[in-house]
Amino acid sequence: MEGPALLRLWALAAPCVAAALALGVARAAVPEHRVLPELRVSAETGAVFVHELEREPFLEAFAGREEDDAPVTFRAHLWDHPDLPRWLRFVQRDGGQPGFLYGCPLAAELGTHRLQVLAYNRRTFATVSQSLVISVTPAPGGDAPFRAEFVVGDRNVEELLPEAARELFLRGSAGVWGRGDLHVINVTSALDRGGRVPLPIEGRREGVYVLVGSHSPFSPCLLAAVSPQSRSRCHRGQRPLASCYDTFAPHFSIRWCNLTLQEVRPGPTAPGPVWGSGVLEEGAGFEPPSAAAPRDVLPAFLVTLLVPLAVAALLCLLLGHLMCCRREGLEKRDLQTSDLQLFHHSSIAGDTRELRAMAGSRDVRRPLSTLPMFAVRPGQRRDPAGSAPLLPR
Ligand SMILES: *[C@@H]1O[C@H](CO)[C@@H](O)[C@H](O)[C@H]1NC(C)=O
Ligand SMILES: *[C@@H]1O[C@H](CO)[C@@H](O)[C@H](O)[C@H]1NC(C)=O
């Protein structure tokens, strides 16, 4: 008895359960998407460009429903393309850290690059997008010819990208170089140069290559660190020759054995694009030219319209005069012809008319002599015996 009753209950309940499930699935399948206002930044050729993707603006845009420390991951790609431009790289350690877009644009990258940045909330799967426009301008002083690449052993790449860390690094390199006009050209993770992922032990880092450029020659200290004696000491596992105090200590531990110095001779640089007067300054708004002063176009209009009309009217008059007033009519012809001739002519015309009238009223048969077979041509002879009768019998 109980079996069929249960079955009936289940049959009633099943559609409700299915509807509730479907509703829940539909809710979860459509996460929110918001768009932040466009952001414009600028970069210079020959210097490192770093854009930090901070989590806060994106967290605010996630409607603030979740607590503020939701993990956020970023993705970035060229607008309408799947990947980043060649010179730009992206790094984010984990959802609790900011992301960094960084790279060094060269002369080939002059112009604007439009990226789309997508932020995912890892709790709600909501997304926020922002378009980022990077305008790359030429470096005012040209490329730095003297470059030193330091290998920092105790850092990950994203730890050297914030402005403050780069400033600290430049202060250290200014100490060993003895110059103040240094700037960071490129920052690269050692992993991108074939380095190994460090063991997950506290304090182990990937290592970072930092390329620093200057317009002034290398200091004796740097030259000593790359000298053959120094290199041979490195091969023997000893410390390199140090002729000066390591001003990076204690913030950064530099691997002095891996220091490389490059001197880039400025080759014949291709002339860059020349900015015409139509290019707006950065940040300047477009001011349209004032409205043109109203011009008096009536004289031009009249000349264009009236002169052809007047010429056409003149031609019309001339033609009309020639055809109507200068016409040589019947009277003039008659006046110029002698009376005798006129009389002769009019009598012939009268006779012809009379003959025609008579011919029209006659209804006898036409004489055979008028038929074409009797039309004898001049000089032709006809045999009278074989000739046909002139009149019908
Ligand atoms: C910067 O480093 C990256 C990665 O090593 C490299 O591909 C790129 O050519 C470098 N850029 C410059 C201007 O040296
Ligand atoms: C650093 O220099 C040492 C000694 O010259 C060399 O064995 C090692 O491969 C270098 N490491 C890197 C990451 O270039």
XYZ file of C-alpha atoms and ligand atoms in Angstrom:
421
model
C 0.000 0.000 0.000
C 2.809 2.475 0.896
C 4.810 2.037 -2.310
C 2.301 3.623 -4.759
C 1.589 6.526 -2.347
C 5.292 7.421 -2.139
C 5.607 7.199 -5.881
C 2.719 9.625 -6.337
C 4.297 12.069 -3.841
C 7.604 11.938 -5.710
C 5.874 12.542 -9.030
C 4.296 15.680 -7.573
C 7.497 17.008 -5.976
C 9.931 16.315 -8.804
C 8.979 19.237 -11.091
C 9.302 21.710 -8.197
C 12.789 20.451 -7.326
C 13.840 20.612 -10.967
C 12.581 24.199 -11.319
C 14.403 25.315 -8.172
C 17.635 23.708 -9.380
C 17.324 25.337 -12.785
C 16.778 28.751 -11.187
C 19.840 28.349 -8.995
C 22.003 27.293 -11.925
C 20.784 30.198 -14.037
C 21.673 32.686 -11.273
C 25.154 31.317 -10.885
C 25.831 31.147 -14.615
C 25.630 34.902 -15.211
C 28.307 36.673 -13.156
C 28.314 40.442 -13.250
C 30.486 42.485 -15.547
C 31.362 46.132 -15.062
C 33.509 48.569 -17.003
C 35.835 51.096 -15.411
C 36.600 54.401 -17.175
C 39.470 54.404 -19.633
C 42.970 55.071 -18.272
C 45.707 56.861 -20.230
C 49.376 56.486 -19.352
C 52.552 57.400 -21.166
C 55.847 55.603 -21.677
C 59.241 56.617 -23.073
C 61.417 54.604 -25.405
C 64.583 53.201 -23.867
C 63.266 53.291 -20.275
C 61.343 50.716 -18.342
C 57.580 51.205 -18.284
C 55.725 49.874 -15.245
C 51.990 50.037 -14.701
C 50.738 48.672 -11.416
C 47.275 47.119 -11.520
C 46.079 47.935 -8.029
C 43.343 45.791 -6.580
C 41.411 48.552 -4.837
C 39.634 50.261 -7.755
C 38.617 46.873 -9.087
C 37.440 45.653 -5.693
C 35.263 48.744 -5.388
C 33.801 48.059 -8.786
C 32.831 44.533 -7.688
C 29.803 46.174 -6.068
C 31.275 45.757 -2.583
C 29.054 42.803 -1.797
C 31.879 40.560 -0.702
C 34.381 41.388 1.996
C 37.220 43.517 0.718
C 39.960 40.909 0.552
C 38.510 38.724 -2.185
C 41.284 37.339 -4.399
C 41.483 39.244 -7.662
C 43.362 38.001 -10.688
C 44.134 40.111 -13.714
C 44.461 39.394 -17.399
C 45.649 41.884 -19.988
C 45.689 41.759 -23.755
C 45.742 44.105 -26.709
C 42.340 45.442 -27.634
C 40.783 43.034 -30.166
C 43.809 40.747 -29.977
C 44.505 37.789 -27.744
C 47.968 38.715 -26.530
C 50.032 41.576 -25.159
C 52.310 43.626 -27.414
C 55.757 42.067 -27.796
C 57.522 44.561 -25.545
C 55.102 44.255 -22.638
C 54.993 41.501 -20.005
C 52.610 40.854 -17.174
C 53.239 39.420 -13.724
C 51.046 38.823 -10.700
C 52.220 36.580 -7.891
C 48.754 35.643 -6.562
C 45.239 36.983 -6.110
C 46.176 38.944 -3.004
C 48.924 40.922 -4.805
C 48.718 43.678 -7.404
C 49.565 42.891 -11.009
C 52.271 44.615 -13.029
C 52.488 45.377 -16.705
C 56.107 46.142 -17.504
C 58.519 46.306 -20.398
C 60.833 48.503 -22.350
C 59.426 50.025 -25.546
C 61.857 50.691 -28.391
C 61.599 53.089 -31.314
C 59.526 50.534 -33.233
C 56.828 50.786 -30.569
C 56.219 54.541 -30.889
C 52.549 55.435 -30.906
C 49.599 54.315 -28.858
C 48.830 50.821 -27.629
C 45.324 50.088 -26.460
C 44.989 47.250 -23.963
C 42.107 45.661 -22.190
C 42.627 44.734 -18.550
C 40.236 42.180 -17.069
C 39.952 41.619 -13.329
C 38.258 38.493 -11.971
C 36.849 38.247 -8.495
C 37.741 34.695 -7.499
C 34.850 34.453 -5.022
C 31.912 35.699 -7.092
C 33.405 35.257 -10.572
C 32.325 38.807 -11.338
C 34.539 40.602 -13.838
C 35.585 44.207 -14.295
C 37.267 45.475 -17.424
C 39.201 48.632 -18.082
C 40.801 49.909 -21.229
C 44.340 51.144 -20.823
C 45.886 53.384 -23.468
C 49.685 53.570 -23.424
C 51.228 56.275 -25.573
C 54.900 55.681 -26.270
C 56.913 58.831 -26.946
C 60.574 59.147 -27.953
C 63.053 59.637 -25.110
C 64.113 63.294 -25.089
C 67.821 62.575 -24.523
C 68.138 59.585 -26.874
C 69.231 56.106 -25.859
C 71.799 55.742 -23.087
C 75.047 54.388 -24.594
C 76.498 52.940 -21.349
C 74.560 50.069 -19.828
C 75.272 47.815 -16.907
C 73.210 44.737 -16.151
C 73.083 43.758 -12.499
C 71.781 40.427 -11.274
C 69.879 40.758 -8.021
C 69.828 37.391 -6.289
C 67.374 38.031 -3.483
C 64.350 39.428 -5.289
C 61.415 38.327 -7.414
C 60.676 40.474 -10.416
C 57.491 42.023 -9.008
C 59.392 43.150 -5.912
C 61.666 45.349 -8.019
C 58.916 46.866 -10.154
C 57.317 49.341 -7.708
C 58.599 52.880 -8.043
C 60.115 52.930 -4.537
C 62.114 49.739 -5.106
C 63.466 51.057 -8.402
C 64.466 54.330 -6.732
C 66.304 52.429 -4.016
C 68.060 50.333 -6.635
C 69.106 53.427 -8.609
C 70.530 54.988 -5.449
C 72.637 51.866 -4.928
C 73.878 51.853 -8.528
C 74.631 55.600 -8.397
C 77.009 54.778 -5.539
C 79.092 52.285 -7.548
C 78.845 54.220 -10.821
C 79.578 57.608 -9.284
C 76.999 59.324 -11.501
C 73.520 60.686 -10.944
C 71.937 60.401 -14.404
C 71.085 56.711 -14.170
C 67.782 55.185 -15.192
C 66.414 51.673 -15.332
C 66.114 50.421 -18.905
C 64.808 46.907 -18.427
C 63.781 44.584 -15.638
C 63.667 40.862 -16.392
C 62.972 37.879 -14.227
C 65.784 35.333 -14.196
C 63.123 32.760 -15.124
C 62.812 34.483 -18.516
C 66.556 34.003 -19.035
C 66.634 30.296 -18.331
C 66.797 30.513 -14.551
C 65.244 27.876 -12.335
C 62.147 28.173 -10.211
C 63.505 28.358 -6.643
C 62.674 25.730 -4.060
C 59.760 26.712 -1.855
C 62.052 27.589 1.011
C 61.694 30.830 2.924
C 63.993 33.477 1.481
C 64.660 31.812 -1.875
C 63.913 34.103 -4.809
C 63.956 33.831 -8.576
C 66.510 36.561 -9.174
C 66.116 39.612 -11.354
C 68.206 41.159 -14.125
C 68.172 44.950 -13.970
C 69.602 46.882 -16.889
C 70.697 50.393 -15.885
C 71.690 53.009 -18.448
C 73.641 56.246 -18.333
C 75.194 58.794 -20.654
C 78.437 58.851 -18.660
C 81.209 56.226 -18.868
C 81.585 53.373 -16.394
C 83.358 53.967 -13.125
C 86.709 52.223 -12.371
C 84.827 50.198 -9.783
C 82.518 48.648 -12.375
C 85.381 48.124 -14.831
C 87.373 46.328 -12.123
C 84.450 44.005 -11.418
C 84.431 42.783 -15.040
C 88.214 42.688 -15.499
C 89.856 39.341 -16.466
C 91.471 39.008 -13.034
C 88.109 39.428 -11.411
C 86.512 36.908 -13.758
C 89.203 34.313 -13.104
C 88.668 34.725 -9.367
C 84.956 34.115 -9.985
C 85.800 30.916 -11.864
C 87.804 29.760 -8.892
C 84.788 30.435 -6.696
C 86.353 33.410 -4.967
C 84.887 36.849 -4.514
C 85.630 39.255 -7.389
C 87.981 42.185 -6.972
C 86.191 44.930 -5.134
C 87.744 48.334 -5.451
C 84.847 50.179 -3.920
C 82.194 49.836 -1.313
C 79.065 47.856 -2.340
C 76.438 50.584 -1.979
C 73.613 48.138 -2.739
C 74.116 46.423 0.601
C 72.191 45.684 2.687
C 69.036 46.108 0.585
C 70.013 44.079 -2.471
C 72.469 41.282 -2.826
C 74.143 41.747 -6.196
C 75.876 38.825 -7.879
C 79.007 40.706 -8.868
C 80.345 37.779 -10.848
C 77.413 38.081 -13.236
C 77.715 41.852 -13.864
C 77.812 42.702 -17.567
C 78.713 46.054 -19.076
C 77.584 47.053 -22.568
C 78.604 50.073 -24.539
C 76.111 50.776 -27.281
C 77.566 52.925 -30.016
C 74.756 55.108 -31.255
C 74.348 53.890 -34.795
C 72.798 55.902 -37.560
C 69.350 56.243 -36.101
C 66.508 56.251 -38.519
C 64.672 59.544 -38.321
C 61.609 59.081 -36.191
C 58.198 60.326 -37.140
C 58.001 64.104 -37.273
C 55.094 65.408 -35.288
C 53.145 67.772 -37.449
C 51.125 70.666 -36.166
C 48.015 68.480 -36.121
C 49.232 66.259 -33.266
C 47.754 67.173 -29.897
C 49.936 67.622 -26.841
C 49.397 64.983 -24.214
C 46.467 65.882 -21.991
C 45.558 68.894 -24.108
C 41.968 69.075 -25.196
C 40.999 69.630 -28.785
C 39.999 73.219 -29.492
C 38.123 73.511 -32.753
C 38.999 76.556 -34.869
C 36.568 79.463 -34.543
C 33.762 79.597 -37.072
C 34.722 81.091 -40.425
C 33.655 84.733 -40.989
C 30.573 84.976 -43.223
C 31.665 85.753 -46.775
C 29.714 87.854 -49.268
C 29.087 85.438 -52.109
C 26.410 87.448 -53.965
C 28.770 89.062 -56.547
C 30.363 85.723 -57.331
C 26.916 84.177 -57.635
C 25.680 86.906 -59.964
C 28.776 86.709 -62.152
C 28.485 82.938 -62.406
C 24.809 83.061 -63.259
C 24.300 86.304 -65.177
C 27.275 86.324 -67.556
C 26.350 83.028 -69.268
C 22.700 84.104 -69.311
C 23.583 87.412 -71.008
C 25.752 85.657 -73.599
C 22.963 83.163 -74.295
C 20.412 85.985 -74.686
C 22.710 87.867 -77.095
C 23.164 84.769 -79.206
C 19.395 84.272 -79.239
C 18.790 87.815 -80.433
C 21.418 87.537 -83.138
C 19.994 84.275 -84.392
C 16.451 85.659 -84.272
C 17.473 88.727 -86.253
C 19.226 86.631 -88.872
C 16.317 84.261 -89.270
C 13.392 86.666 -89.116
C 14.570 90.096 -90.292
C 17.267 89.169 -92.808
C 15.199 86.505 -94.544
C 15.175 86.631 -98.370
C 11.554 85.949 -99.147
C 9.397 85.354 -102.265
C 8.917 89.032 -102.877
C 12.599 89.719 -103.185
C 13.029 86.816 -105.582
C 10.134 87.997 -107.675
C 11.476 91.506 -107.761
C 14.849 90.310 -109.033
C 13.394 88.162 -111.829
C 12.425 89.710 -115.197
C 8.722 89.907 -116.005
C 9.025 87.809 -119.138
C 10.709 84.973 -117.275
C 8.093 85.136 -114.590
C 5.309 85.025 -117.092
C 6.908 82.066 -118.882
C 7.319 80.221 -115.645
C 3.832 80.859 -114.384
C 2.279 79.832 -117.729
C 4.202 76.506 -117.632
C 3.096 76.001 -114.065
C -0.508 76.808 -115.018
C -0.491 74.445 -118.007
C 0.951 71.667 -115.903
C -1.708 72.150 -113.332
C -4.384 72.067 -115.993
C -2.986 68.892 -117.572
C -2.803 67.248 -114.172
C -6.424 68.161 -113.506
C -7.495 66.734 -116.852
C -5.487 63.531 -116.300
C -7.088 63.065 -112.975
C -10.620 63.088 -114.419
C -9.954 60.777 -117.467
C -10.742 57.066 -116.977
C -9.670 55.460 -120.342
C -6.833 52.973 -120.317
C -3.408 54.241 -120.470
C -1.821 54.228 -124.062
C 0.524 51.303 -124.486
C 3.175 53.648 -125.793
C 3.551 54.932 -122.293
C 4.404 51.442 -120.947
C 8.066 50.815 -120.223
C 8.507 48.203 -123.042
C 8.026 50.913 -125.660
C 10.437 53.278 -124.106
C 13.008 53.143 -126.899
C 16.286 54.511 -125.943
C 17.980 57.006 -128.177
C 20.128 55.342 -130.855
C 18.253 52.040 -130.576
C 16.380 50.636 -133.532
C 13.251 48.628 -133.412
C 12.051 46.087 -135.956
C 8.686 47.556 -137.192
C 7.356 44.066 -138.218
C 7.754 42.648 -134.719
C 6.437 45.690 -133.048
C 3.480 45.475 -130.838
C 0.288 47.346 -131.727
C 0.207 50.813 -130.396
C -3.361 50.637 -129.368
C -5.134 47.762 -127.725
C -7.446 45.855 -129.983
C 64.028 43.608 -21.974
O 64.053 42.286 -21.515
C 63.304 41.366 -22.289
C 63.383 40.016 -21.611
O 64.696 39.615 -21.403
C 63.860 41.318 -23.682
O 63.060 40.449 -24.457
C 63.817 42.703 -24.286
O 64.391 42.687 -25.560
C 64.565 43.673 -23.384
N 64.414 44.993 -23.930
C 65.438 45.823 -24.108
C 65.116 47.152 -24.666
O 66.567 45.517 -23.814
C 76.860 33.906 -12.983
O 78.274 33.772 -13.096
C 78.750 32.490 -12.782
C 80.244 32.560 -12.810
O 80.707 33.350 -13.869
C 78.197 31.501 -13.811
O 78.659 30.198 -13.525
C 76.670 31.515 -13.732
O 76.114 30.687 -14.698
C 76.160 32.922 -13.897
N 74.757 32.914 -13.620
C 73.874 33.539 -14.376
C 72.445 33.429 -13.963
O 74.201 34.143 -15.383
